[in-house]
CSV table of C-alpha atoms in Angstrom, one decimal:
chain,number,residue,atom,x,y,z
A,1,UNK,CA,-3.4,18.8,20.0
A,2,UNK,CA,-6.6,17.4,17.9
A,3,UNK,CA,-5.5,14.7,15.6
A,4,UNK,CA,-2.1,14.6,17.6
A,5,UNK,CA,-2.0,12.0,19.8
A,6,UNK,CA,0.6,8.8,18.9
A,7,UNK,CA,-1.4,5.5,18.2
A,8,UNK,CA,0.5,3.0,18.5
A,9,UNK,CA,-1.4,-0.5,17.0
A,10,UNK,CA,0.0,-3.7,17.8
A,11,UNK,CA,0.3,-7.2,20.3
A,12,UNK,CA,2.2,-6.8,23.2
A,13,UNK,CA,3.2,-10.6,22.2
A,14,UNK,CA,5.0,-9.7,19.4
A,15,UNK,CA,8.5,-8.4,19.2
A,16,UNK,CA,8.3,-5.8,17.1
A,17,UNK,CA,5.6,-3.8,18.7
A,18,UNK,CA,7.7,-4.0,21.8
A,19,UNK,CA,10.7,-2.0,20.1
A,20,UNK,CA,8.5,0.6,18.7
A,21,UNK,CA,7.3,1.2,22.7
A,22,UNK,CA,10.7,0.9,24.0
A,23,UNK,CA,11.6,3.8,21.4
A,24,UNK,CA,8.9,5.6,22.2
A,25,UNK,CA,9.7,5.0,26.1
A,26,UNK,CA,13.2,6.4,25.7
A,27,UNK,CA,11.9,9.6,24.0
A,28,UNK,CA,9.4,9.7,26.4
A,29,UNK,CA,6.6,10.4,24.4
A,30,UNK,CA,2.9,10.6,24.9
A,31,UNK,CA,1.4,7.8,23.0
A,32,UNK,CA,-2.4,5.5,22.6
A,33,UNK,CA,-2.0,1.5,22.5
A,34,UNK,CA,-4.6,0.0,20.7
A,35,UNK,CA,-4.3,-3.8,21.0
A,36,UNK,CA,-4.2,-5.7,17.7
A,37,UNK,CA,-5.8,-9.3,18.3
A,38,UNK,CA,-3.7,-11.3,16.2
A,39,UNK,CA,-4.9,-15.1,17.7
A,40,UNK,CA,-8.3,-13.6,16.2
A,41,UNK,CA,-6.7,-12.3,13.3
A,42,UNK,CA,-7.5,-8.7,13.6
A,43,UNK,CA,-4.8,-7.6,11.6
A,44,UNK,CA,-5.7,-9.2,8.3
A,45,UNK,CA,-9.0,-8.0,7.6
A,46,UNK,CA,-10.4,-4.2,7.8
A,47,UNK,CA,-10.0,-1.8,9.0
A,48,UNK,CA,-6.6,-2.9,9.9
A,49,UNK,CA,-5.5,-3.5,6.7
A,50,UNK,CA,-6.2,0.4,5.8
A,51,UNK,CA,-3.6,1.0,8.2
A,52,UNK,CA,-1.3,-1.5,6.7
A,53,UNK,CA,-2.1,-3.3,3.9
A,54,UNK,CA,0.4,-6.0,4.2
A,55,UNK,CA,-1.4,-6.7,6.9
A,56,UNK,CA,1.5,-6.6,10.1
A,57,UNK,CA,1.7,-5.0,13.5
A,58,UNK,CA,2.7,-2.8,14.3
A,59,UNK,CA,1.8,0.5,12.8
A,60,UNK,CA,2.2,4.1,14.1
A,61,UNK,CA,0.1,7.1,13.0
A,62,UNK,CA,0.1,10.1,14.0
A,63,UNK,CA,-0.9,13.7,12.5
A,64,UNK,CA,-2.3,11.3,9.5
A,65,UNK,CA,1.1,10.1,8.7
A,66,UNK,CA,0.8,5.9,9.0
A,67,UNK,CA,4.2,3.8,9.3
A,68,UNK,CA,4.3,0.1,9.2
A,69,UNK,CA,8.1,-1.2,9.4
A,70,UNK,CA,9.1,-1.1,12.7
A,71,UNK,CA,12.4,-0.6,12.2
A,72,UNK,CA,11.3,2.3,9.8
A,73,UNK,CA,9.2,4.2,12.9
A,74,UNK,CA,12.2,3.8,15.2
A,75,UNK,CA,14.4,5.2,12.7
A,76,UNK,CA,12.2,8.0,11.8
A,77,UNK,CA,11.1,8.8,15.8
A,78,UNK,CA,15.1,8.5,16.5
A,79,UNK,CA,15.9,11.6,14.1
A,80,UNK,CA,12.9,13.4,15.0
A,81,UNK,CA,13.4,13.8,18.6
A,82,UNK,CA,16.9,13.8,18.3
A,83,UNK,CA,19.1,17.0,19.2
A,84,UNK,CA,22.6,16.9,17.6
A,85,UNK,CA,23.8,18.1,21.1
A,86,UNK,CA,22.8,15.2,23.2
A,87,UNK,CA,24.9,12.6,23.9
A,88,UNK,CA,21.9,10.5,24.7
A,89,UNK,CA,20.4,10.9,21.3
A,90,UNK,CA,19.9,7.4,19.9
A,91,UNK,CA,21.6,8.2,16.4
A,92,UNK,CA,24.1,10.5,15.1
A,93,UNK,CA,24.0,13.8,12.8
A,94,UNK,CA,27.0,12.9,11.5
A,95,UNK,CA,26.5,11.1,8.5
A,96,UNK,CA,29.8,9.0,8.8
A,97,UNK,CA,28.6,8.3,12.1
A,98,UNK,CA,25.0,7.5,11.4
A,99,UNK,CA,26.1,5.1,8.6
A,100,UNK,CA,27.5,2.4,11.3
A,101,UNK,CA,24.5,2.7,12.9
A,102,UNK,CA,22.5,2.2,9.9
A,103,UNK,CA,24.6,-0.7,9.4
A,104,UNK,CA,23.9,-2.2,12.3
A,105,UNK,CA,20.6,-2.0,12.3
A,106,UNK,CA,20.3,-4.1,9.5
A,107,UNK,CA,22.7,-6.6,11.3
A,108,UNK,CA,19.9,-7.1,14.0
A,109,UNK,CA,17.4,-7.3,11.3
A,110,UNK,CA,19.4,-9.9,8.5
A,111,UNK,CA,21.8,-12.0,11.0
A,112,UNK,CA,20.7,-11.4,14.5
A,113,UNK,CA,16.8,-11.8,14.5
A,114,UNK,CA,16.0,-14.6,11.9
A,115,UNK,CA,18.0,-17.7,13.6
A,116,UNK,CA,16.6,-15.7,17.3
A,117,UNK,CA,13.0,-15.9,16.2
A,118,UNK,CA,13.7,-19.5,15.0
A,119,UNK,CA,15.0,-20.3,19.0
A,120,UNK,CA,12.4,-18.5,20.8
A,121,UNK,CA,10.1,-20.3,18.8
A,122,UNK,CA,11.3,-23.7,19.2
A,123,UNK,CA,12.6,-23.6,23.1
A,124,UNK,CA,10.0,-21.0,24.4
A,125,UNK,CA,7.2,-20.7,22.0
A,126,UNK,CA,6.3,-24.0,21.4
A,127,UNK,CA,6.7,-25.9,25.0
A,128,UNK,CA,4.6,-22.9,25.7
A,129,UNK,CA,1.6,-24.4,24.0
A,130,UNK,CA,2.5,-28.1,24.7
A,131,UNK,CA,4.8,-29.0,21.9
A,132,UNK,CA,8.4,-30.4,21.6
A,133,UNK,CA,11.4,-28.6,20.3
A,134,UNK,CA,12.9,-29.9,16.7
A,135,UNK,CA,16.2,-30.7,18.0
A,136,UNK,CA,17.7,-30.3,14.2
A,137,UNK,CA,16.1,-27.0,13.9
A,138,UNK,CA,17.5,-25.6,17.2
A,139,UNK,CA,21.0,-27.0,16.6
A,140,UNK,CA,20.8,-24.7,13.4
A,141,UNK,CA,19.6,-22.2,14.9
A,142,UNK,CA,21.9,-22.2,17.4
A,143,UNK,CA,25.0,-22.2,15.9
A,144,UNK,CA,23.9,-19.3,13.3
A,145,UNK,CA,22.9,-17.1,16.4
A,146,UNK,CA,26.4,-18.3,18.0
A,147,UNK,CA,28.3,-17.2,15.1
A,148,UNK,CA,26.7,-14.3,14.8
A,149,UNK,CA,27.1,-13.6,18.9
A,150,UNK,CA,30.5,-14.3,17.9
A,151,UNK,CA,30.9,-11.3,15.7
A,152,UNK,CA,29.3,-9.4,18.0
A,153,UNK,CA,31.8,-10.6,21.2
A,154,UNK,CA,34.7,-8.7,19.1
A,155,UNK,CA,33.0,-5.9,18.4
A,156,UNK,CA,32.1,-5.0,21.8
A,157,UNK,CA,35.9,-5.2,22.9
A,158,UNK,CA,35.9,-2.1,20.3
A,159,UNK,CA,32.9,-0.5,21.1
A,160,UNK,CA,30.8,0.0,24.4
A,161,UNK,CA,28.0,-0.8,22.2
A,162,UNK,CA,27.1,-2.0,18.9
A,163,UNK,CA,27.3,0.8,16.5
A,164,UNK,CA,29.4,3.1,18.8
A,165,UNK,CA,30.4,4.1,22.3
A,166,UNK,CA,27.0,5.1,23.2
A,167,UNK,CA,23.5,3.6,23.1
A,168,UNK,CA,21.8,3.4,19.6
A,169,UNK,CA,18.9,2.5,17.8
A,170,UNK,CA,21.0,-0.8,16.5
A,171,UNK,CA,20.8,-2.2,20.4
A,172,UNK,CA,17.7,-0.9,21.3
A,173,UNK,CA,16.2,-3.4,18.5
A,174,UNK,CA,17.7,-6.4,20.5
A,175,UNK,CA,16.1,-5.9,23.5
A,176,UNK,CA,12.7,-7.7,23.0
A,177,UNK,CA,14.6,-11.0,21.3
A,178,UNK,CA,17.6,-11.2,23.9
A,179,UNK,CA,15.0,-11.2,26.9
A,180,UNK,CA,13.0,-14.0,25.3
A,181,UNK,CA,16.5,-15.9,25.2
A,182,UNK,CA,17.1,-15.5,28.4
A,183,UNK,CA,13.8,-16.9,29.5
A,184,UNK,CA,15.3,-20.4,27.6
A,185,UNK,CA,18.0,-22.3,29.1
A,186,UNK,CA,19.9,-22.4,25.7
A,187,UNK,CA,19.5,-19.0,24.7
A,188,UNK,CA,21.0,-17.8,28.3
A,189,UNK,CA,23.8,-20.1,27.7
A,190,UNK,CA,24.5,-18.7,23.9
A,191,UNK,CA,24.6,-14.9,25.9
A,192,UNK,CA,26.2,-16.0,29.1
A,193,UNK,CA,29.3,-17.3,27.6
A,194,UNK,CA,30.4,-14.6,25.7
A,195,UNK,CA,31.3,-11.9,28.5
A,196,UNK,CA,30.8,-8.9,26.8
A,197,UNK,CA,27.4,-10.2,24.8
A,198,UNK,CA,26.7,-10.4,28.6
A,199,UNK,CA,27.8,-7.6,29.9
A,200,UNK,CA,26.1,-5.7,26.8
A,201,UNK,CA,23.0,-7.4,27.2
A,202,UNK,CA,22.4,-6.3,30.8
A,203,UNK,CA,23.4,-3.2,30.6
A,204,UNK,CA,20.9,-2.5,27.9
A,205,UNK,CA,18.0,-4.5,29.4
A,206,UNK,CA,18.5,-3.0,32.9
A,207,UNK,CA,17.7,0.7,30.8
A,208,UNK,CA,14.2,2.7,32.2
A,209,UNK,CA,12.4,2.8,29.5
A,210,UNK,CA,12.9,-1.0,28.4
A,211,UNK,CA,11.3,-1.5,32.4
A,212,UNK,CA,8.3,0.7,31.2
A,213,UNK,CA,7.8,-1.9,28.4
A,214,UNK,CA,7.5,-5.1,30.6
A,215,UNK,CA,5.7,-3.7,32.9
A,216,UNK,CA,3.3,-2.7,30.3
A,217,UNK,CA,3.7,-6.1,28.9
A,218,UNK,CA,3.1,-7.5,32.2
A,219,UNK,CA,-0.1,-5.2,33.2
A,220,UNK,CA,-1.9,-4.2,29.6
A,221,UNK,CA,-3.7,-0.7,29.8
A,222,UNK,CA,-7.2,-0.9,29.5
A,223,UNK,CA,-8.0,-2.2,26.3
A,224,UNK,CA,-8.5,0.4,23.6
A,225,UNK,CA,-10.5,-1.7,20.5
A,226,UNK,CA,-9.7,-0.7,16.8
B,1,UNK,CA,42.5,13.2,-2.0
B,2,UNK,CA,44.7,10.0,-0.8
B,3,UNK,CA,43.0,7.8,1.2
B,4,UNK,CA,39.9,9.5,-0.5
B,5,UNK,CA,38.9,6.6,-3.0
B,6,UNK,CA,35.6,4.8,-2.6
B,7,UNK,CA,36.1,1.2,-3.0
B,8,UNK,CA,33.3,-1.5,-3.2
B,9,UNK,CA,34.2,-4.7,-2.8
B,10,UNK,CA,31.4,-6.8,-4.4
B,11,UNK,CA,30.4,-9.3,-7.5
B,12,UNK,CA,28.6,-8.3,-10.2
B,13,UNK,CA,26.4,-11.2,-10.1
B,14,UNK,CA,25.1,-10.3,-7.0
B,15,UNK,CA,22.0,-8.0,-6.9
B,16,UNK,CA,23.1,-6.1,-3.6
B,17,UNK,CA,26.6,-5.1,-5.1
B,18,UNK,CA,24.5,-4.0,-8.2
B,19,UNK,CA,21.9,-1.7,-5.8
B,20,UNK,CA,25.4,0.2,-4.3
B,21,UNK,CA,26.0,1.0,-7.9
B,22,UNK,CA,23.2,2.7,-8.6
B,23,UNK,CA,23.3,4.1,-6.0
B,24,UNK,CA,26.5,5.4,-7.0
B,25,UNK,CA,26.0,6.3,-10.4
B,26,UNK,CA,22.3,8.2,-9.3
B,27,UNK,CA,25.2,10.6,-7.6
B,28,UNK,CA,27.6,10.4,-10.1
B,29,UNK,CA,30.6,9.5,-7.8
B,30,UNK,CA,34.0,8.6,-8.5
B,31,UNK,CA,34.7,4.4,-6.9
B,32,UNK,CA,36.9,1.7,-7.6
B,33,UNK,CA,35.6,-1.8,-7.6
B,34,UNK,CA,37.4,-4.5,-6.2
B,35,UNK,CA,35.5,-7.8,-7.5
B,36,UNK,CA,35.1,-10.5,-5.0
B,37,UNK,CA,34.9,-14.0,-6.6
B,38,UNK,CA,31.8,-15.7,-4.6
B,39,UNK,CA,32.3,-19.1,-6.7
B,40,UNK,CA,36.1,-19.6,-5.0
B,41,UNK,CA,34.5,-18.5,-1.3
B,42,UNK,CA,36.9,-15.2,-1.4
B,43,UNK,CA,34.2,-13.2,0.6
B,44,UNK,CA,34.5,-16.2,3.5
B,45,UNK,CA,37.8,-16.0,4.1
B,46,UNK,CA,40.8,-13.1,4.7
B,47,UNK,CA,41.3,-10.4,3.8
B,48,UNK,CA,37.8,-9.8,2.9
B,49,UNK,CA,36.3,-11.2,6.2
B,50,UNK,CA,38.0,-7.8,7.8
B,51,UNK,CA,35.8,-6.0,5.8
B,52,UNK,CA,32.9,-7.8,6.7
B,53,UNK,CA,33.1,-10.4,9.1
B,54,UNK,CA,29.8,-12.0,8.7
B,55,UNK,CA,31.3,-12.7,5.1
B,56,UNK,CA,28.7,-11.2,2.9
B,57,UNK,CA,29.5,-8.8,-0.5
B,58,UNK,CA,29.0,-5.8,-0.7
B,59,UNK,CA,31.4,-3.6,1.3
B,60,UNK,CA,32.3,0.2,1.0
B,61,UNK,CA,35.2,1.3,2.2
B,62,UNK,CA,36.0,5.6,2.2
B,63,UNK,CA,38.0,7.3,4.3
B,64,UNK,CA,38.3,4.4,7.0
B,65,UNK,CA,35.2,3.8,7.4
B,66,UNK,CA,33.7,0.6,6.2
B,67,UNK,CA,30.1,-0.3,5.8
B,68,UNK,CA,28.7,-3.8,4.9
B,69,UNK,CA,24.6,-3.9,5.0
B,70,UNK,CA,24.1,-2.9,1.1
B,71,UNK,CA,20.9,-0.7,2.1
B,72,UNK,CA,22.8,1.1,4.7
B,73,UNK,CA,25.2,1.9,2.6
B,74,UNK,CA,22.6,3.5,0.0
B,75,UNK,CA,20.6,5.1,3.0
B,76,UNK,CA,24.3,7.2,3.8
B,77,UNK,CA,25.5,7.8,1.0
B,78,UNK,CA,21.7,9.2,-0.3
B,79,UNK,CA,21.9,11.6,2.6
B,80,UNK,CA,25.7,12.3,2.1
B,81,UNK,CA,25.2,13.3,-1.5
B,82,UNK,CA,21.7,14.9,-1.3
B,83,UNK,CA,21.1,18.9,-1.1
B,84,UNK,CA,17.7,20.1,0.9
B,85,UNK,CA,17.1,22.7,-2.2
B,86,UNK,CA,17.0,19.5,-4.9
B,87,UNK,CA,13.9,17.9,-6.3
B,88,UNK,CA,16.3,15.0,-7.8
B,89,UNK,CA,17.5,14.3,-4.6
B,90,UNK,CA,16.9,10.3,-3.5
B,91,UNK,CA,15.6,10.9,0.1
B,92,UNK,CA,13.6,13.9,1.9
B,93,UNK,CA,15.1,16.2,4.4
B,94,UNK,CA,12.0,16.5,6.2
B,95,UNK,CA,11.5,13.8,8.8
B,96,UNK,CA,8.1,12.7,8.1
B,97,UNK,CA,8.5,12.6,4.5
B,98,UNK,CA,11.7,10.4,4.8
B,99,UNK,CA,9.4,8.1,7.9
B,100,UNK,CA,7.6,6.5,4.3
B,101,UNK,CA,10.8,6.4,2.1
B,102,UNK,CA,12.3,4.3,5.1
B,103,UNK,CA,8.9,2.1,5.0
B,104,UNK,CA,9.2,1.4,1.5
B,105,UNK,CA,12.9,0.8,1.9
B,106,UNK,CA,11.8,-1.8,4.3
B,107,UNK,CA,9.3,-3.7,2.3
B,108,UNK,CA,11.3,-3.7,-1.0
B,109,UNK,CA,13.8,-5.7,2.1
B,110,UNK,CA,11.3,-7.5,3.9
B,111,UNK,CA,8.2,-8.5,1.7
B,112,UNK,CA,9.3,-7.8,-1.9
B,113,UNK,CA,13.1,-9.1,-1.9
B,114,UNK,CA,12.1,-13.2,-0.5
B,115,UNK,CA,9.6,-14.2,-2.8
B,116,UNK,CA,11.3,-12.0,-6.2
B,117,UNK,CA,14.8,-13.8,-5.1
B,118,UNK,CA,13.5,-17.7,-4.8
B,119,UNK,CA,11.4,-16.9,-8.0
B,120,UNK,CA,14.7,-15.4,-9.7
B,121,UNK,CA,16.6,-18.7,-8.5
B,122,UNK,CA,14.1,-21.2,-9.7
B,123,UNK,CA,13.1,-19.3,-12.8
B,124,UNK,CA,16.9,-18.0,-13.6
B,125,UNK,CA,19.5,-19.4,-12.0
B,126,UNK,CA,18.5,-23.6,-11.7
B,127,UNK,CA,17.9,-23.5,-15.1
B,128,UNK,CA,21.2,-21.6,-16.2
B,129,UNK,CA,22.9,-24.5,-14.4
B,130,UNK,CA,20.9,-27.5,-16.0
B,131,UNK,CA,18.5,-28.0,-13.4
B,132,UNK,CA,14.6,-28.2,-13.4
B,133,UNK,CA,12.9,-25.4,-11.3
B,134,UNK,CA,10.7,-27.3,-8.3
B,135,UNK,CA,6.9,-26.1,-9.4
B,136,UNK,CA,6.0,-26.3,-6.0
B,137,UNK,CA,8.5,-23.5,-4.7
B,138,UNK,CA,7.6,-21.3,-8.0
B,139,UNK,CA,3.9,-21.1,-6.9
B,140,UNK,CA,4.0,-20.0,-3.5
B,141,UNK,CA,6.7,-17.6,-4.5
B,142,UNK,CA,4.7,-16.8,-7.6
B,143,UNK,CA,1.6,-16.0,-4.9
B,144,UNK,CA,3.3,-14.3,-3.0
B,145,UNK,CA,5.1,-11.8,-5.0
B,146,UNK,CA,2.1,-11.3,-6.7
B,147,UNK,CA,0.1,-10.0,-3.5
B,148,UNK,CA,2.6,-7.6,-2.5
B,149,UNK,CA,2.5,-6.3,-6.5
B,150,UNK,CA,-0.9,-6.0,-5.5
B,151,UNK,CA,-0.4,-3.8,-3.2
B,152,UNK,CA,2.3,-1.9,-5.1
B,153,UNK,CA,-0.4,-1.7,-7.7
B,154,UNK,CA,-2.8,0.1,-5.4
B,155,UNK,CA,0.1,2.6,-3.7
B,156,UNK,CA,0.7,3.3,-7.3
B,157,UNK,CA,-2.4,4.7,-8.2
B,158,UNK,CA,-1.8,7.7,-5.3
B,159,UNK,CA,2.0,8.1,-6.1
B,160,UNK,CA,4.1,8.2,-9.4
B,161,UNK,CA,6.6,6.1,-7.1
B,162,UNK,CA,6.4,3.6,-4.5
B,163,UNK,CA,7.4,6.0,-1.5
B,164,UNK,CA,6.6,9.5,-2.9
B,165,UNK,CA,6.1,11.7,-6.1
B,166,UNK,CA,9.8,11.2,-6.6
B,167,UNK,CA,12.4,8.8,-7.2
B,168,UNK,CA,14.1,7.4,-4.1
B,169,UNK,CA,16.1,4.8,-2.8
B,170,UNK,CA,13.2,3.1,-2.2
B,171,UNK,CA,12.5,2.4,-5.7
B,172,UNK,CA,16.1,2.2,-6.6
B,173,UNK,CA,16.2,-1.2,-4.4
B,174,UNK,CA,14.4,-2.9,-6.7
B,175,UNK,CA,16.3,-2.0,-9.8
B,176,UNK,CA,18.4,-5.9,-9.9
B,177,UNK,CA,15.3,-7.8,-8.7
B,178,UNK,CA,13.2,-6.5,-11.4
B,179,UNK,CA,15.3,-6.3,-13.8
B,180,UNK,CA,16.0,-10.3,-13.4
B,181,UNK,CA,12.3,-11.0,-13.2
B,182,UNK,CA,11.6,-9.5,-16.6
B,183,UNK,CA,14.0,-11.9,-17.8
B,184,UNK,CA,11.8,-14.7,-16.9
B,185,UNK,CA,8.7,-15.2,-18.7
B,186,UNK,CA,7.0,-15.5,-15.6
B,187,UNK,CA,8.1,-13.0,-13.9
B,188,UNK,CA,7.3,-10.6,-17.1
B,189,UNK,CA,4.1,-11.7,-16.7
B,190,UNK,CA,3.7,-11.0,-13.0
B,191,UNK,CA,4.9,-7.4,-13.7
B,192,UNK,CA,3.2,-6.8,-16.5
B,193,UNK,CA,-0.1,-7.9,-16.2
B,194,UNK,CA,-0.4,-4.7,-13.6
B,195,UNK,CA,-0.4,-1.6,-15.3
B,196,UNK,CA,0.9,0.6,-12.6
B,197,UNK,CA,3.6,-1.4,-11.7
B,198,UNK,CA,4.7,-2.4,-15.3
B,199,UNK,CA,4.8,1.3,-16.1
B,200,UNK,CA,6.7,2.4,-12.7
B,201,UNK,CA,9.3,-0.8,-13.7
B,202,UNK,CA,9.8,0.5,-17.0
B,203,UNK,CA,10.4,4.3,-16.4
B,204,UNK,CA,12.8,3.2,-13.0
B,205,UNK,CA,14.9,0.6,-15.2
B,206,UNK,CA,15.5,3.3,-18.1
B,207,UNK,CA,16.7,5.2,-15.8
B,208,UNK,CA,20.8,6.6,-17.0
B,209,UNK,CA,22.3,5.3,-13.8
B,210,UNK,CA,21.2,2.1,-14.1
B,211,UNK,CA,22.3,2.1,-17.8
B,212,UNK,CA,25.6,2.6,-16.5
B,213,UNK,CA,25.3,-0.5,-14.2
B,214,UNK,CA,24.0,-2.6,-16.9
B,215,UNK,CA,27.0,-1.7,-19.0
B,216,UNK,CA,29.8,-2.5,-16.2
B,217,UNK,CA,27.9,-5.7,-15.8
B,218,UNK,CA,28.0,-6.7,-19.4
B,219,UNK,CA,31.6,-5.5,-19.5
B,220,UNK,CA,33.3,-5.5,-16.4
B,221,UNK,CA,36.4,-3.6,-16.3
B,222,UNK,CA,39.6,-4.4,-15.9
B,223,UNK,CA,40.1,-6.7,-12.8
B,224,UNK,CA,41.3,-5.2,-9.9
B,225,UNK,CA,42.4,-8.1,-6.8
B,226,UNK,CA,41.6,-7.9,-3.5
């Protein structure tokens, strides 16, 4: 397969390059990492910005085709390697259907993530490299992310997942954000009280390929350089 | 076809209710709209919040379903209404081809959308009300929007439109945005002083769907309550 092989460019400390590997891990596809150093800020000058000029990892490419959203790979590497018979595929064929999902999706990426990032940053991030937490900013946080967990409680009395009965795109793009929660005493307190956030939240971290990605987070393949 | 209406619930002040419109004039579908007043906090409390319950316009409800993220709604309904066999069609069929519509539909949402809506607010809205913009907040959004025009400017010069040789949602997302910008003499000026981009704004915002939104907006039709 010359010119075939999947590069994936990215940090394996940023969020969104570790939902593009978890999608990748549940399709089980053959794919390059090629670490993006983004202390030394690698991904603001050439030739990274010819993959994506706005200058963001991560970015896909693959038989010349480059994509720099994440959420726009995962969609896109959902449908292709999708079968409308499977029950495990991570989307539906059915428009009606795929619409909910769709909708969800951009639940994780308006409501969910923002006040998440803002609390990883403040409880985890920050401590990590010596600094205090703004209490008013994680108060804030906190009670957007709870409201939103709220929404999210009644929905999985309806559904055994977000978007549906099975497992979708729309919860795989939790999964790096809700395990960096859990690593805070706060965030595991926002999850751990609402029992079916819970229950929701384990079930979908405890999946194979989302194990593939921290252990790949955990041990880095030799590095590959742009 | 009872049951069979398409309602949006929405406001025609806001710029997401007005992208679900184009959306639905593009495919030249029948709808009701239900406006929601924003300024008396109808979209925070019931019956709307069953529609939406993170309280946020627009909403479509057809046929049972409801959908409330305003880009999910235009991504389905896009690939509802669209034929593989038509070169006016808003998306592509083919999956790779519709992996760098879904891009640009996430950097109209991501990198274009922040900086064009505080610029509209300062620019626009503060001063519609009797307040002073803050000079401050106009010239880092002013910087910013400007570098991801750049951008567009370049990606402009390889396609007639921002995802493709065609019209697609992607550019149909930024029909309100723009649209307000060139109302400021600012944001003309941010537009226009980019060929590319001026010329891609003008040819998107004459488009006859659009027209039609522009028209409902000026003259709103006859009230319909929630």
């Amino acid at each position: 397969m010359a010119g075939g092989v999947r590069k994936v460019y990215g940090s394996l400390e940023c969020p969104n390059t570790l939902k593009v590997l978890a999608c990748i891990f549940e399709h089980s596809l053959d794919f390059q990492f090629i670490p993006i150093n983004l202390k030394e800020g690698e991904h603001k000058r050439e030739p990274f910005l010819s993959l994506n000029p706005f200058g963001v990892v991560p970015v896909l490419e693959h038989d010349g085709y480059k994509q720099f959203e994440c959420r726009a790979i995962i969609r896109a590497m959902a449908h292709e390697f999708s079968s409308s018979l499977q029950d495990n595929d991570l989307i539906y064929w059915d428009e009606r259907k795929q619409a909910i999902v769709s909708n969800w999706v951009d639940v994780e990426d308006h409501k969910f993530e923002p006040p998440a990032l803002e609390l990883i940053n403040e409880l985890a991030i920050k401590p990590e490299n010596g600094l205090e937490p703004d209490e008013t900013v994680v108060a804030k946080a906190e009670a957007k992310l709870g409201a939103v967990l709220d929404v999210y409680e009644a929905r999985l009395g309806k559904f055994k997942y977000l978007a549906a009965d099975k497992f979708t795109i729309a919860d795989l793009l939790h999964l790096p954000n809700l395990q960096s929660l859990l690593g805070t005493a706060r965030g595991k307190k926002l999850i751990e009280s609402r029992p079916k956030v819970s229950l929701w939240c384990s079930q979908i971290l405890a999946r194979p390929a989302w194990s593939s990605v921290l252990q790949m987070k955990n041990k880095p393949p030799q590095s590959t350089h742009l």
